[in-house]
Amino acid sequence: MSEPDIDFSLKETSPNLGGGRVSGSEKLTSSFDLVEQLHFLYVKMVRAKGLPPSPCNPFVEVKVGNYEGTTKSLENNPAPEWNQVFAFAKDRIQAVTVEITVRNKESSTNVDKVVGKLRFDIPDIPSRVPPDSPLAPQWYSLEDENGSKGERGELMLAIWMGTQADEAFPDAWHSDAASVNGESIANTRSKVYISPRLWYLRINIIQAQDLVPMNNKRIPQVYVKAMLGNMALRSRFSPDKSLNPTWNEDLMFVAAESFDDPLMLSVVDKLSDNKEEVLGSCSIHLSKVEKRLMPIPIEANWYNLEQSVQDNRNNKEVRFASRLHLRVCLDGGYHVLDESIYYSSDFRATSKFLWPPAIGVLELGILNASGLLPMKSKNGRGTTDAYCVAKYGPKWVRTRTIVNSFAPKWNEQYTWDVYDPYTVITIGVFDNCHLQGGSNAVDSQDRRIGKVRIRLSTLNTDRIYTLSYPLIVLEPNGVKKTGEIQLSVRFTCSSTWNLLQSYTQPLFPQMHYLLPLSVYQIESLRHQATHTLSSRLRRAEPPLQSEVVEYMLDVGSNVWSLRRGRANLERLLAAFNLLVEAWKWFDQIRKWKNPISTMAVHFLYSMLILFPDMILPLVFLMCVVHGASQYRKRPRHPPHMDTKLSLVESVQSDDFDEEFDTFPTSKNVKVLKKRYDRLRSIAGRMMTIIGDLATQAERLNSMLSWRDPRATSLFMAFCLIACIAFYLVPWRLFALGFGFFGMRHPRFRISIPSMPQNFFKRLPARTDSMI
């Protein structure tokens, strides 16, 4: 359970954006105007020449105060080339000089020999701010330890003061990660990743021909098995128990460009429960498969099945010409769902020919985090090495890792093109557990610190939002606030007309409506898509780990959760709250709680009946008036994750334990029995509610079914009288009478049910036939 004093609210902040040049209402075109300026001392080490000809394994050491960075050592190379950049945070520099030392790696001793040195006074270092051109590297003669120049060689380098807007910033070695060495440095750098373009691969299995089983005396049970990479699907068993089976069934995969994996198809005969026989197989390269953008018919082709059977009499291999009839195509008219529909950041089709024009630009500034909790133990104390990941559309961004800090400052800015306002950008914060020094085995996976979602349709255009979002994670023992992250967001619209027009367009491409996918297909294909993206991004450098990708894509969000079920039920009830309030108001009118209001309603009702042409205009006018009255109460900030709405503060710990249980379960029998009994009780109540609804519907149908002949006769007589009455009497008089009767004074009411209610409750239903 969470503590009651924890603040999960959204807070407005006032950071010093763009060096103090940006306010919340300004619209600037400068890059990095949504973050605070960070100043760095950059040292670019290019190459050296003329080093002493002795066994030379040179490397360069750059030292600024207590911070020290080194290049890699190049063996037996008197003219080494490094092309490496070092970035030292200016606010942490306490020295007045930069010391650059060229050393020779000594394998025989632990002391590396000094080849030469250079010193630069920090106040004399020039400044450079983009879009200025990069500073040209220059040659500097190396000095000995006494400051005299000799035959020690030359070093080409560039040194300047800059900001995070510099091109060298993403790939530079940062003093924030000075404690990280070796290959782990790559895991601390900021990177931009682009998801591979995903296609739906549709295989329509029509039939097979001339299959040759090992045993010709038995009736074959044949199905088709398809494999793409490590994903496998199978068709149903053919209803034709013959050597020429038919299926006419579709199998669908998610294929990623550049289509490296071939499609493998096998026709399999099931001999017994544990034994199968492959009757033939074929391979199809996806680069040769036809692509379609609309649901037009694709030409079917025959594919030869290969199978080698040993002929013992002639001691040779015999190949049989079995064939498989298929339609194979890549559907580019769909949007491949890799995220939940409700949190999706993109709805465009796979094919670029079907993309709508961009309607604007989304800019995100990831400023800093505060109050982060220790996520792991290092050298006997808690620490956190935090980085952020943001995803919108196919573009993923990853900030640099700030090592050993509970209040990291990133101040990195990124942009995305926007094609639909009904999209969500997701920002996640993680603890980097792939650096040296972790003491726990579980640190091999990056730990989640929290996540933020921002829906673009809730943002005003051309406004800068600077907000501090709470970072919330759910754990088996309850909800936990792990810190806060400060973001700045701006949604710039290039055309207001295109933005408004997008609200009238279909959410998905046309293919989703012309040839819709089933719910099962959507879930299966989403699983394939997340698996494909995870494996691809894991192979990048630095890798985006699988646990990070799955957390950002909300993998497992459809797993059973009693807490989410209750929360969704309360959301449903809250959505009907307007009808409930309207009924309460009408109940007060009909009970004459305020006689003046009741008489005013009588008068208004009479006017609407006498002048029915005013009904619809009045309804729409009331909507306008109500919307205008709510304008002053409009939300000032975009929504964020609500702990009260999600019921994370009011559920029992056992509910969280059930929510985080593995699938299939790993709990013991006693726990499972308890949960099963609870689920049975909930299902029993749901069964009763569904049964009551079915009973009311059956009573409605039984009015004219003659199941109760007297009730049907009465209802038919009433209908006949009503037919004559409505024909002879104007409908306005009936409407006035009905309205006034419903709003009659309480002294003319009785508390017992009315005649129609009594009649309806006596109508028969099929409840009597239930066993």
PDB file of C-alpha atoms in Angstrom, residues 206-213 215-223 237-247 267-270 279 322-323:
ATOM      1  CA  ILE A 206      -4.973 -23.119 -50.978  1.00  0.00           C
ATOM      2  CA  GLN A 207      -4.061 -26.742 -51.532  1.00  0.00           C
ATOM      3  CA  ALA A 208      -1.312 -29.318 -51.938  1.00  0.00           C
ATOM      4  CA  GLN A 209      -0.960 -31.835 -54.720  1.00  0.00           C
ATOM      5  CA  ASP A 210       0.620 -35.268 -55.147  1.00  0.00           C
ATOM      6  CA  LEU A 211       1.800 -35.751 -51.578  1.00  0.00           C
ATOM      7  CA  VAL A 212       3.791 -38.935 -50.967  1.00  0.00           C
ATOM      8  CA  PRO A 213       3.601 -40.245 -47.378  1.00  0.00           C
ATOM      9  CA  ASN A 215       2.908 -45.265 -45.403  1.00  0.00           C
ATOM     10  CA  ASN A 216       0.433 -45.329 -48.283  1.00  0.00           C
ATOM     11  CA  LYS A 217      -2.034 -47.530 -46.407  1.00  0.00           C
ATOM     12  CA  ARG A 218      -3.127 -44.898 -43.851  1.00  0.00           C
ATOM     13  CA  ILE A 219      -5.274 -41.786 -44.305  1.00  0.00           C
ATOM     14  CA  PRO A 220      -2.983 -38.749 -43.853  1.00  0.00           C
ATOM     15  CA  GLN A 221      -3.670 -35.970 -41.320  1.00  0.00           C
ATOM     16  CA  VAL A 222      -1.975 -33.055 -43.006  1.00  0.00           C
ATOM     17  CA  TYR A 223      -1.309 -29.450 -41.987  1.00  0.00           C
ATOM     18  CA  PHE A 237      -5.718 -30.027 -40.355  1.00  0.00           C
ATOM     19  CA  SER A 238      -7.051 -30.329 -43.861  1.00  0.00           C
ATOM     20  CA  PRO A 239     -10.660 -31.569 -43.960  1.00  0.00           C
ATOM     21  CA  ASP A 240      -9.745 -33.618 -47.053  1.00  0.00           C
ATOM     22  CA  LYS A 241      -8.262 -36.935 -45.944  1.00  0.00           C
ATOM     23  CA  SER A 242      -6.407 -37.428 -49.214  1.00  0.00           C
ATOM     24  CA  LEU A 243      -3.069 -36.893 -50.955  1.00  0.00           C
ATOM     25  CA  ASN A 244      -4.425 -33.677 -52.488  1.00  0.00           C
ATOM     26  CA  PRO A 245      -5.592 -31.770 -49.392  1.00  0.00           C
ATOM     27  CA  THR A 246      -7.137 -28.283 -49.412  1.00  0.00           C
ATOM     28  CA  TRP A 247      -7.162 -25.579 -46.755  1.00  0.00           C
ATOM     29  CA  VAL A 267       3.634 -29.922 -45.258  1.00  0.00           C
ATOM     30  CA  VAL A 268       3.449 -32.173 -42.201  1.00  0.00           C
ATOM     31  CA  ASP A 269       1.603 -35.458 -41.699  1.00  0.00           C
ATOM     32  CA  LYS A 270       0.703 -36.237 -38.079  1.00  0.00           C
ATOM     33  CA  LEU A 279       6.079 -34.623 -46.598  1.00  0.00           C
ATOM     34  CA  SER A 322       4.785 -32.617 -54.733  1.00  0.00           C
ATOM     35  CA  ARG A 323       3.442 -29.084 -54.999  1.00  0.00           C
TER      36      ARG A 323
END
